[in-house]
Coordinates of C-alpha atoms in Angstrom, one line a residue:
M958 CA 0.3 0.3 0.2
G959 CA 1.4 3.5 -0.8
G960 CA 4.8 4.2 -2.2
I961 CA 7.6 6.8 -1.9
D962 CA 6.6 10.2 -4.1
G963 CA 10.5 11.1 -4.1
M964 CA 10.3 14.4 -2.0
G965 CA 11.7 14.2 0.8
G966 CA 10.7 10.2 1.1
R967 CA 7.3 10.9 2.4
E968 CA 5.2 8.0 1.9
H969 CA 2.3 8.5 -0.9
V970 CA -1.2 7.0 -1.4
R971 CA -4.2 7.2 -3.5
V972 CA -6.5 8.5 -1.1
A973 CA -6.3 10.0 2.9
V974 CA -9.4 9.5 4.5
I975 CA -9.7 11.6 7.9
G976 CA -11.9 10.3 11.1
S977 CA -12.6 6.5 12.0
G978 CA -16.6 7.2 12.8
F979 CA -19.2 6.2 10.3
G980 CA -17.6 8.6 7.7
G981 CA -13.9 7.2 7.6
L982 CA -14.6 4.0 7.7
G983 CA -17.8 4.1 4.9
A984 CA -15.6 5.3 2.8
A985 CA -12.8 3.4 3.8
V986 CA -15.2 0.1 2.6
R987 CA -16.8 1.6 -0.3
L988 CA -12.8 2.0 -1.6
R989 CA -12.1 -1.1 -1.2
R990 CA -15.2 -2.4 -2.8
E991 CA -14.2 0.0 -5.9
G992 CA -11.0 -1.5 -6.4
I993 CA -8.7 1.3 -4.5
T994 CA -6.7 -0.3 -2.1
D995 CA -4.0 2.0 -1.8
F996 CA -5.7 4.4 1.0
V997 CA -4.6 5.0 4.6
V998 CA -7.2 6.3 7.2
L999 CA -5.9 9.0 9.8
E1000 CA -7.2 8.9 13.2
R1001 CA -6.2 11.2 15.6
A1002 CA -7.2 9.2 18.5
D1003 CA -6.2 5.7 19.7
S1004 CA -9.0 3.6 18.6
V1005 CA -11.7 4.1 15.7
G1006 CA -15.6 5.1 16.5
G1007 CA -15.7 8.7 16.0
T1008 CA -18.2 10.6 18.3
W1009 CA -19.0 6.7 19.5
R1010 CA -16.1 6.4 20.9
D1011 CA -15.8 10.2 22.4
N1012 CA -19.5 10.3 24.0
S1013 CA -19.3 7.5 26.5
Y1014 CA -20.8 9.5 29.7
P1015 CA -23.7 8.1 31.6
G1016 CA -27.1 7.1 29.6
C1017 CA -25.1 7.5 25.9
A1018 CA -27.6 6.3 23.5
C1019 CA -28.2 7.1 19.9
D1020 CA -31.8 8.7 19.4
V1021 CA -32.6 7.0 15.6
P1022 CA -33.8 3.3 15.9
S1023 CA -30.8 0.7 15.9
H1024 CA -32.0 -1.0 12.3
L1025 CA -31.9 1.8 10.5
Y1026 CA -28.7 3.6 12.3
S1027 CA -26.2 0.9 10.3
F1028 CA -24.4 0.6 6.8
S1029 CA -26.9 -0.7 4.7
F1030 CA -23.9 -3.4 3.7
A1031 CA -23.4 -4.2 6.5
P1032 CA -26.3 -5.3 8.7
N1033 CA -26.4 -6.3 12.4
P1034 CA -29.2 -8.4 13.3
D1035 CA -28.3 -8.6 17.2
W1036 CA -28.9 -4.9 17.8
P1037 CA -29.4 -5.4 21.8
R1038 CA -32.3 -2.8 21.8
T1039 CA -34.3 -1.2 19.5
F1040 CA -32.4 2.1 20.1
S1041 CA -28.5 1.1 21.0
G1042 CA -26.1 2.5 23.8
Q1043 CA -22.8 3.8 22.7
P1044 CA -21.3 0.3 24.4
A1045 CA -23.3 -1.7 21.3
I1046 CA -22.6 0.8 18.7
R1047 CA -18.9 1.8 19.6
E1048 CA -18.9 -2.8 19.1
Y1049 CA -20.5 -2.1 15.9
L1050 CA -17.7 0.2 14.5
E1051 CA -15.2 -2.4 15.7
H1052 CA -16.4 -5.1 13.8
V1053 CA -17.6 -3.1 10.6
A1054 CA -13.6 -2.5 10.9
D1055 CA -12.5 -6.0 11.3
V1056 CA -15.0 -7.4 8.8
F1057 CA -14.0 -5.9 6.2
G1058 CA -10.1 -5.5 6.5
L1059 CA -9.8 -1.9 7.1
R1060 CA -6.9 -2.2 10.1
R1061 CA -4.5 -2.6 7.6
H1062 CA -5.6 0.8 6.4
I1063 CA -6.2 2.7 9.7
R1064 CA -3.1 4.7 11.8
L1065 CA -4.2 5.9 15.2
N1066 CA -2.2 8.3 16.5
H1067 CA -2.1 10.4 13.5
E1068 CA -3.9 13.4 14.2
V1069 CA -3.9 16.4 11.1
R1070 CA -1.8 19.3 11.7
M1071 CA -2.0 20.7 8.1
M1072 CA -3.2 19.7 4.3
R1073 CA -1.4 21.7 2.2
W1074 CA -2.6 21.3 -1.5
D1075 CA 0.4 21.5 -4.2
A1076 CA -0.7 23.4 -7.2
D1077 CA 2.5 21.9 -8.9
E1078 CA 2.3 18.1 -8.0
L1079 CA -1.7 18.2 -7.8
R1080 CA -1.6 16.7 -5.0
W1081 CA -1.8 16.9 -1.4
E1082 CA 0.7 17.6 1.1
I1083 CA -1.0 16.4 4.9
E1084 CA 1.4 17.1 8.6
T1085 CA 0.3 14.4 11.3
S1086 CA 1.4 13.4 14.8
G1087 CA 2.9 9.9 13.0
G1088 CA 4.8 11.9 10.2
D1089 CA 4.1 13.1 7.1
L1090 CA 2.8 12.3 3.6
T1091 CA 0.7 12.9 0.4
A1092 CA -2.3 12.1 -1.1
D1093 CA -4.1 12.6 -4.6
V1094 CA -7.2 12.9 -3.1
V1095 CA -8.3 13.8 0.7
V1096 CA -11.4 12.9 2.0
S1097 CA -12.2 14.3 5.1
A1098 CA -14.6 12.2 7.8
T1099 CA -14.0 14.4 10.7
G1100 CA -18.0 14.7 11.1
P1101 CA -19.5 18.3 13.0
L1102 CA -20.1 16.2 15.7
S1103 CA -16.1 16.1 16.8
D1104 CA -14.8 18.7 18.8
P1105 CA -16.6 19.7 21.4
K1106 CA -17.5 23.4 22.0
M1107 CA -17.0 24.6 26.0
P1108 CA -18.5 28.7 26.9
E1109 CA -16.5 30.9 27.9
I1110 CA -17.6 31.6 31.5
P1111 CA -15.9 34.5 33.9
G1112 CA -14.5 32.8 36.8
L1113 CA -14.5 29.3 35.5
A1114 CA -10.1 29.1 34.9
E1115 CA -10.6 29.4 39.3
F1116 CA -14.0 27.1 40.0
P1117 CA -11.7 24.6 42.5
G1118 CA -14.0 21.8 41.6
K1119 CA -14.4 19.2 38.6
V1120 CA -15.4 20.5 34.9
F1121 CA -16.0 18.3 32.0
H1122 CA -17.5 18.2 28.3
S1123 CA -19.7 15.5 28.5
A1124 CA -18.0 14.1 24.7
R1125 CA -14.6 14.5 27.2
W1126 CA -16.1 12.4 29.9
D1127 CA -13.8 11.6 33.4
H1128 CA -14.4 8.6 34.3
D1129 CA -11.9 8.6 36.7
Y1130 CA -14.1 11.3 39.4
D1131 CA -16.9 9.9 41.1
L1132 CA -20.0 12.1 41.3
R1133 CA -21.7 10.0 44.0
G1134 CA -22.3 12.2 46.8
K1135 CA -21.3 15.0 45.2
R1136 CA -23.2 18.5 43.8
V1137 CA -22.9 18.5 40.3
A1138 CA -24.0 21.3 37.7
M1139 CA -25.6 20.1 34.8
I1140 CA -25.0 23.1 31.7
G1141 CA -27.0 22.8 28.6
T1142 CA -30.2 21.1 27.7
G1143 CA -29.2 19.2 24.2
A1144 CA -29.4 15.4 23.4
S1145 CA -26.5 14.6 25.9
A1146 CA -28.3 16.3 28.4
I1147 CA -31.1 14.8 29.0
Q1148 CA -29.5 11.6 29.0
I1149 CA -27.3 12.5 31.8
V1150 CA -29.3 14.3 33.7
P1151 CA -31.2 11.1 34.3
A1152 CA -28.6 8.4 34.6
I1153 CA -26.1 10.5 37.3
A1154 CA -29.4 12.2 39.3
P1155 CA -29.3 8.9 41.6
E1156 CA -25.9 9.2 42.3
V1157 CA -25.2 12.0 43.4
E1158 CA -26.1 14.6 46.9
R1159 CA -28.1 17.2 44.6
L1160 CA -28.0 18.0 40.4
T1161 CA -28.5 21.2 38.9
L1162 CA -29.7 21.8 35.6
F1163 CA -29.4 25.1 34.4
Q1164 CA -31.2 26.1 30.5
R1165 CA -31.0 29.0 29.0
T1166 CA -34.3 26.9 26.1
P1167 CA -36.1 24.4 27.2
P1168 CA -35.8 21.3 24.4
W1169 CA -38.7 19.5 22.4
V1170 CA -39.1 16.3 24.5
M1171 CA -41.0 13.6 23.0
P1172 CA -41.2 9.6 24.9
R1173 CA -38.8 7.4 23.4
T1174 CA -39.8 4.3 23.3
D1175 CA -36.8 2.1 24.0
R1176 CA -37.2 -2.0 24.7
A1177 CA -34.6 -4.9 24.1
I1178 CA -34.9 -7.0 21.2
T1179 CA -36.2 -10.5 21.6
A1180 CA -33.9 -13.1 21.1
V1181 CA -37.1 -14.3 18.6
E1182 CA -36.4 -11.2 16.5
R1183 CA -32.8 -11.4 16.5
W1184 CA -33.3 -15.2 15.1
L1185 CA -35.9 -14.0 12.8
H1186 CA -33.6 -11.7 11.9
R1187 CA -29.9 -13.6 10.8
Q1188 CA -31.7 -16.4 9.4
L1189 CA -34.2 -14.8 7.2
P1190 CA -32.9 -11.7 5.9
F1191 CA -36.2 -10.1 4.3
T1192 CA -37.5 -9.8 8.0
R1193 CA -34.6 -7.1 8.6
A1194 CA -34.4 -5.7 5.6
A1195 CA -38.3 -5.4 6.1
R1196 CA -38.1 -3.2 8.9
R1197 CA -35.1 -1.3 8.0
G1198 CA -37.8 -0.6 5.4
L1199 CA -40.5 0.4 7.0
L1200 CA -38.8 2.8 9.7
W1201 CA -36.7 4.6 6.9
G1202 CA -40.2 4.6 5.0
I1203 CA -41.7 5.9 8.6
R1204 CA -39.6 9.5 8.5
E1205 CA -39.8 9.7 4.7
L1206 CA -43.4 10.4 5.0
Q1207 CA -42.6 13.0 8.0
V1208 CA -40.1 15.6 6.0
S1209 CA -42.4 17.3 4.1
A1210 CA -43.9 18.9 7.9
F1211 CA -40.7 20.0 9.1
T1212 CA -39.2 21.5 5.6
K1213 CA -42.9 22.7 3.7
R1214 CA -45.3 22.4 6.3
P1215 CA -44.5 23.4 9.6
N1216 CA -48.1 24.3 10.8
Q1217 CA -48.5 20.5 10.4
L1218 CA -46.2 19.8 13.7
G1219 CA -48.9 21.1 16.1
L1220 CA -50.5 17.7 16.8
I1221 CA -46.6 16.4 17.8
E1222 CA -46.5 19.7 20.0
S1223 CA -49.8 18.6 21.5
L1224 CA -47.9 14.9 22.0
A1225 CA -45.1 16.4 23.7
K1226 CA -46.7 18.7 25.7
A1227 CA -48.9 16.0 27.6
N1228 CA -45.2 13.9 27.7
M1229 CA -44.4 16.5 29.6
A1230 CA -47.0 16.7 31.6
R1231 CA -47.9 12.8 32.6
S1232 CA -44.5 14.0 34.8
I1233 CA -44.4 17.4 35.9
K1234 CA -46.9 18.7 38.4
D1235 CA -45.7 21.3 39.8
P1236 CA -47.5 24.6 37.7
A1237 CA -44.0 26.8 38.1
L1238 CA -41.8 23.8 37.0
L1239 CA -44.0 22.8 33.8
A1240 CA -43.8 26.3 32.9
K1241 CA -39.9 27.2 32.7
L1242 CA -39.8 23.3 30.2
T1243 CA -42.7 24.7 28.2
P1244 CA -40.9 26.1 25.0
S1245 CA -41.4 28.9 23.4
Y1246 CA -40.8 28.2 19.7
R1247 CA -42.2 25.7 17.5
I1248 CA -41.2 21.8 18.0
G1249 CA -38.8 20.8 15.4
C1250 CA -37.6 24.2 15.3
K1251 CA -34.2 22.9 17.4
R1252 CA -33.9 18.8 17.6
I1253 CA -36.8 17.2 18.6
L1254 CA -35.3 14.9 21.9
L1255 CA -36.3 11.6 23.3
S1256 CA -36.3 10.3 26.2
S1257 CA -38.5 8.7 29.1
E1258 CA -37.1 8.8 31.8
Y1259 CA -35.8 13.4 31.6
Y1260 CA -39.1 14.6 32.9
P1261 CA -39.1 12.3 36.1
A1262 CA -35.9 13.0 36.8
L1263 CA -36.6 16.5 37.3
A1264 CA -39.5 15.9 39.9
R1265 CA -37.0 14.6 42.0
P1266 CA -36.9 16.5 45.2
D1267 CA -33.1 16.1 44.7
V1268 CA -33.0 17.8 41.3
D1269 CA -32.8 22.1 41.1
L1270 CA -33.8 23.7 37.7
V1271 CA -32.7 27.0 37.0
A1272 CA -34.1 28.8 33.9
S1273 CA -31.6 30.8 33.0
G1274 CA -28.0 31.0 31.4
L1275 CA -25.2 30.5 33.5
K1276 CA -23.4 34.1 33.8
E1277 CA -20.7 33.6 35.5
I1278 CA -18.3 31.6 38.6
R1279 CA -17.6 32.7 41.9
G1280 CA -15.4 30.1 43.2
S1281 CA -17.6 26.9 43.9
V1282 CA -20.7 29.3 43.1
L1283 CA -22.1 29.5 39.8
V1284 CA -24.8 32.8 38.7
A1285 CA -26.9 32.6 36.6
A1286 CA -28.0 35.5 34.3
D1287 CA -31.3 35.7 36.7
G1288 CA -28.9 35.8 39.8
T1289 CA -29.5 32.4 41.0
E1290 CA -26.6 31.1 42.7
T1291 CA -25.3 27.7 43.3
E1292 CA -22.3 26.4 44.9
V1293 CA -21.2 22.8 43.5
D1294 CA -18.5 20.4 43.5
A1295 CA -18.5 19.5 40.2
I1296 CA -19.8 21.3 36.5
I1297 CA -20.2 19.1 33.2
F1298 CA -21.2 21.1 30.2
G1299 CA -23.5 19.8 28.0
T1300 CA -22.7 22.4 25.3
G1301 CA -22.5 20.7 21.9
F1302 CA -19.6 20.9 19.5
H1303 CA -18.4 23.2 16.7
V1304 CA -20.3 22.3 14.0
T1305 CA -20.7 24.9 12.0
D1306 CA -16.9 26.4 12.7
M1307 CA -15.2 22.8 12.5
P1308 CA -11.5 23.3 13.7
I1309 CA -10.4 21.2 11.2
A1310 CA -11.5 23.6 8.4
D1311 CA -8.2 26.2 9.8
R1312 CA -6.0 22.7 8.9
V1313 CA -7.2 22.8 5.0
V1314 CA -5.3 25.0 2.7
G1315 CA -6.6 25.6 -0.9
A1316 CA -4.9 25.8 -4.5
D1317 CA -4.9 29.8 -3.4
G1318 CA -3.7 29.9 0.0
K1319 CA -6.5 30.4 1.9
T1320 CA -7.9 27.7 4.8
L1321 CA -10.9 26.3 4.5
A1322 CA -11.8 28.7 7.1
D1323 CA -11.0 31.4 5.6
A1324 CA -13.1 30.4 2.2
W1325 CA -16.6 29.4 4.5
K1326 CA -16.1 32.5 6.6
D1327 CA -19.2 33.6 5.8
G1328 CA -21.3 30.6 5.8
M1329 CA -20.6 26.6 4.6
Q1330 CA -21.0 25.8 1.4
A1331 CA -20.1 22.8 -0.6
L1332 CA -21.5 21.5 -3.9
R1333 CA -23.4 18.6 -3.2
G1334 CA -22.2 18.8 0.3
A1335 CA -19.1 17.6 -0.7
T1336 CA -16.8 19.4 -2.4
A1337 CA -15.5 23.2 -2.3
A1338 CA -14.6 25.7 -5.0
G1339 CA -10.8 26.0 -4.3
F1340 CA -10.0 22.7 -3.2
P1341 CA -9.8 20.0 -6.0
N1342 CA -9.4 16.8 -4.8
W1343 CA -10.8 16.8 -1.2
M1344 CA -14.4 16.0 -0.5
T1345 CA -16.3 16.0 2.9
I1346 CA -18.3 13.7 4.3
I1347 CA -21.6 15.1 6.1
G1348 CA -20.5 18.0 5.1
P1349 CA -22.7 21.2 4.9
N1350 CA -26.4 21.4 4.2
T1351 CA -25.7 16.9 4.7
G1352 CA -27.7 17.1 8.4
L1353 CA -30.6 15.7 9.2
G1354 CA -33.8 16.4 11.3
N1355 CA -35.3 13.1 11.8
S1356 CA -33.6 10.0 10.4
S1357 CA -30.4 8.5 10.2
M1358 CA -27.2 10.1 8.8
I1359 CA -26.1 6.9 8.1
L1360 CA -28.5 7.0 5.2
M1361 CA -27.1 10.7 4.0
I1362 CA -23.3 8.8 4.7
E1363 CA -23.8 6.3 2.4
S1364 CA -25.4 8.5 -0.1
Q1365 CA -21.5 10.4 -0.2
L1366 CA -20.2 7.7 -0.4
N1367 CA -21.6 7.0 -3.6
Y1368 CA -20.9 10.6 -5.2
M1369 CA -17.3 9.9 -3.5
A1370 CA -17.3 6.2 -5.7
D1371 CA -18.3 8.1 -9.1
Y1372 CA -15.7 10.7 -7.8
M1373 CA -12.7 8.6 -8.0
R1374 CA -14.2 7.0 -10.8
Q1375 CA -14.2 9.4 -13.3
L1376 CA -10.4 10.3 -11.7
G1377 CA -9.8 6.9 -13.3
V1378 CA -11.2 7.3 -16.8
L1379 CA -10.1 10.9 -17.0
G1380 CA -6.7 8.6 -16.3
G1381 CA -3.0 10.2 -15.8
R1382 CA -2.5 12.7 -12.8
T1383 CA -5.6 14.3 -12.7
A1384 CA -7.5 16.6 -10.2
L1385 CA -10.9 18.2 -10.2
A1386 CA -12.0 21.4 -8.8
A1387 CA -15.8 22.2 -8.1
R1388 CA -16.6 25.4 -9.9
P1389 CA -17.3 28.5 -7.9
S1390 CA -20.4 29.2 -9.9
A1391 CA -21.6 25.4 -9.6
V1392 CA -21.2 25.4 -5.6
N1393 CA -23.0 28.8 -5.3
Q1394 CA -26.6 27.8 -8.1
W1395 CA -25.8 24.2 -5.8
N1396 CA -26.2 26.3 -2.1
R1397 CA -28.3 29.0 -3.4
R1398 CA -30.8 25.9 -4.0
V1399 CA -30.7 24.7 -0.9
Q1400 CA -30.7 28.5 1.0
A1401 CA -34.1 28.9 -1.2
R1402 CA -35.8 25.8 -0.5
M1403 CA -34.5 26.3 3.1
E1404 CA -36.6 29.2 3.7
R1405 CA -40.0 27.7 4.1
T1406 CA -38.9 25.2 6.9
V1407 CA -39.1 24.9 10.4
W1408 CA -35.6 25.4 11.2
N1409 CA -35.5 28.9 9.7
T1410 CA -39.4 29.6 10.9
G1411 CA -40.1 28.0 13.5
G1412 CA -39.4 30.8 16.2
C1413 CA -35.6 29.3 17.2
T1414 CA -32.5 30.3 17.8
S1415 CA -30.4 26.3 17.0
W1416 CA -27.0 25.0 16.6
Y1417 CA -28.3 25.0 12.6
L1418 CA -27.9 28.2 12.5
D1419 CA -24.3 29.3 12.0
A1420 CA -23.1 33.2 12.7
Q1421 CA -24.8 35.0 10.2
G1422 CA -27.8 33.1 11.3
R1423 CA -27.8 30.9 8.4
N1424 CA -28.9 27.4 8.0
T1425 CA -25.7 25.9 6.8
T1426 CA -26.7 22.4 8.4
V1427 CA -29.6 21.0 7.6
W1428 CA -30.8 19.2 4.3
P1429 CA -34.4 20.8 3.5
G1430 CA -35.5 17.4 1.5
T1431 CA -35.6 13.2 2.2
T1432 CA -32.8 11.6 2.3
G1433 CA -34.6 10.0 -0.7
E1434 CA -33.9 13.0 -2.7
F1435 CA -30.5 13.8 -1.6
R1436 CA -29.6 10.1 -3.2
K1437 CA -30.9 11.3 -6.3
E1438 CA -29.0 14.6 -6.4
T1439 CA -25.2 12.2 -5.6
R1440 CA -25.7 9.3 -7.9
S1441 CA -23.2 10.3 -9.9
V1442 CA -20.3 13.4 -10.1
D1443 CA -21.4 15.6 -12.8
L1444 CA -18.0 16.8 -14.5
S1445 CA -19.5 20.3 -16.0
E1446 CA -19.5 21.0 -12.5
Y1447 CA -15.9 20.8 -12.5
E1448 CA -12.9 22.0 -14.1
V1449 CA -10.4 19.8 -14.8
I1450 CA -6.8 19.9 -13.8
R1451 CA -4.7 17.8 -15.6
G1452 CA -0.8 17.5 -15.0
R1453 CA 1.7 17.4 -18.6
D1454 CA 5.3 16.5 -19.8
G1455 CA 5.4 13.3 -17.7
D1456 CA 6.9 15.5 -15.2
R1457 CA 5.7 16.0 -12.1
G1458 CA 5.1 20.0 -11.3
R1459 CA 5.9 20.6 -14.7
R1460 CA 2.8 21.8 -16.5
V1461 CA -0.7 22.1 -15.6
E1462 CA -3.1 22.7 -18.0
R1463 CA -7.2 23.1 -17.5
V1464 CA -9.1 20.6 -19.8
P1465 CA -12.3 22.4 -21.6
A1466 CA -15.2 20.6 -21.0
A1467 CA -16.0 19.9 -24.5
E1468 CA -13.5 17.7 -23.9
R1469 CA -13.4 15.8 -21.6
P1470 CA -14.2 11.9 -22.0
P1471 CA -17.6 10.9 -21.3
A1472 CA -17.9 9.4 -17.5
K1473 CA -17.3 5.4 -17.5
P1474 CA -19.9 3.4 -15.6
G1475 CA -18.8 1.8 -12.8
H1476 CA -18.3 -2.1 -12.7
A1477 CA -21.1 -4.6 -11.7
A1478 CA -20.3 -4.6 -8.3
A1479 CA -20.2 -0.7 -7.8
K1480 CA -23.4 -0.3 -9.0
A1481 CA -24.2 -3.1 -6.6
A1482 CA -23.2 -1.5 -3.7
A1483 CA -24.2 2.1 -4.2
G1484 CA -27.7 0.9 -4.6
E1485 CA -28.0 -1.8 -1.8
A1486 CA -29.3 1.0 0.6
V1487 CA -32.8 1.5 1.5
A1488 CA -33.7 4.4 -0.3

C-alpha cells in the first residue's frame, strides 16, 4: 500500500481518509469495493469510533432506531435494543473495521495538523502527529460532532472543583455524593441527567432554552426477533425499510408545512405533563418555539428525573462563576463541586477547516468565513481533489445520518471513477458558479422550513443566522442528487509532460471524456441501501 513520492522520502497514497467514525470507515469500505486499496485512514485517537468513541457519558445512546442507524452493506441482526446505547454502537464500528479488513489501512494516533494543496504536483501534502505523507485525494470525515464547544464563562478558570465536557467524560471522577451542575439541555444533557441524578447529592440543571422532548419507546429486542433477522434477512430489510419510510413521510412537515407539527407538539406537552405536576416547573419546561425548530429530543426518563426533590432547574443561562458558586443570568446562585458542560460542538466552525489550505493559499475556514457551502455537500471551490463526508447542509432533523453518509459515499465512488476515466495526473476542482448555484437552491428551499421559521436559535444556524447544517428534503432526494458526478460542475486540471510539477493544463468541458459506468459490483454497492 502506498509508495515513496520522491520528495523527502514521504509516503504517497492515492486517497487519505481523515477520521474513523461512520463516515471514515464507510469511505474505507467503499474504496475497497471500488478496487482502490492504496489509501490510509488517519485517526487522531488510539481507536476507531469517532463520536461514538468520544461520547461515553452515562446514559449515552442513539435517538435513531438501531436497524436504521447502521450501514446497509453491514446489517446487524443482533442489535440488543431498538435504540442502542453507545457501547453497542462502538462495538458495531469495531466489527466493521475487522470484517471489511480495514485495520491495515488505519493509522491510529495520527492527528492531522495541516493539509496543503500543491498546485504543481496536483496532490495534498499532509502533516500529522505520526509523520507526513502526500495523497492525490483527501476525504475528510471528521464529522461535525467531533470537537466539543466550551463556553467562555468568567471565573471558570478559578473554579476549584471538577470541570469536563460531556464528550470528554472523566470516568475516574466519582460523582457519588457530589453537588453537580449540568450546563445545557441538549441531546447529551437529557440522557446524562436521569443517569446521574440517583447518584449525586444534588443536581442543578442550567437551562437557557427548554427542548421539546418526546417519549423514547426503547425496549430490548427479543431473542426471537434476532433469530428471525439472522435466518430470514428479508425480515431485517423489511424492518429497516419501514423505519425509513415512516421518516421520509414526516419530512414535508419539517420542510414545507411546519403548521402540521401541531399534533406532535401536543403529544410532547402530554409527555411533559405526565411527569411534571408543579405548574411553575411545567411553565419553565414548556418551549415557546415551534417543535422541530431545534432538534426534537427523545427520552422517557428526563422529566421524571427533573421531578425529583434532589434535582433543581435554573431556567437561566450560566453567567459567571465565583469560586465554587455558579451565578445564573437571573441572579440565582448555586454552590457545586463539579460542572459538566453539555454545550455541544463546533458544527458551523469546525476546527479542521483551519487546517486545510487550498489552491489559492487560503484556508477552508477563510473560504467559509461567510458561511459553509459545498457542492452537493461534498466539494468546496478552491480545494481540488478534496471532499467531505457530512458536509454543509447534509444534516437531518428526523432520520438516520447513515443514509446521508452512504449517499455521499456514492458520490465519492463516482468521483474516483471519473478521475480514473480522465487518467494520468488529474484533479477535479468544483467550479465556484456550481457551488453557488447549489447553495442558492438549498437556501431557497430552507426558507420555508421549521428550522428557519420556527422561532428559535439553534446550532443549525451559523453566526450569520444562515442554516448551513440541515438538508431541506428527504434522504431519497439527496440520494438522487449525489448518485453521480456531473463533470460540467468541475474544472478538470491535468498534469502534463510526464514530469511531476512541470506543467498543468485545464481541460475544456467539451474535451472531457464521458463518464465510465461503474462495474457491476460498484453498481450493486451503490444501490443496496434503503432509499
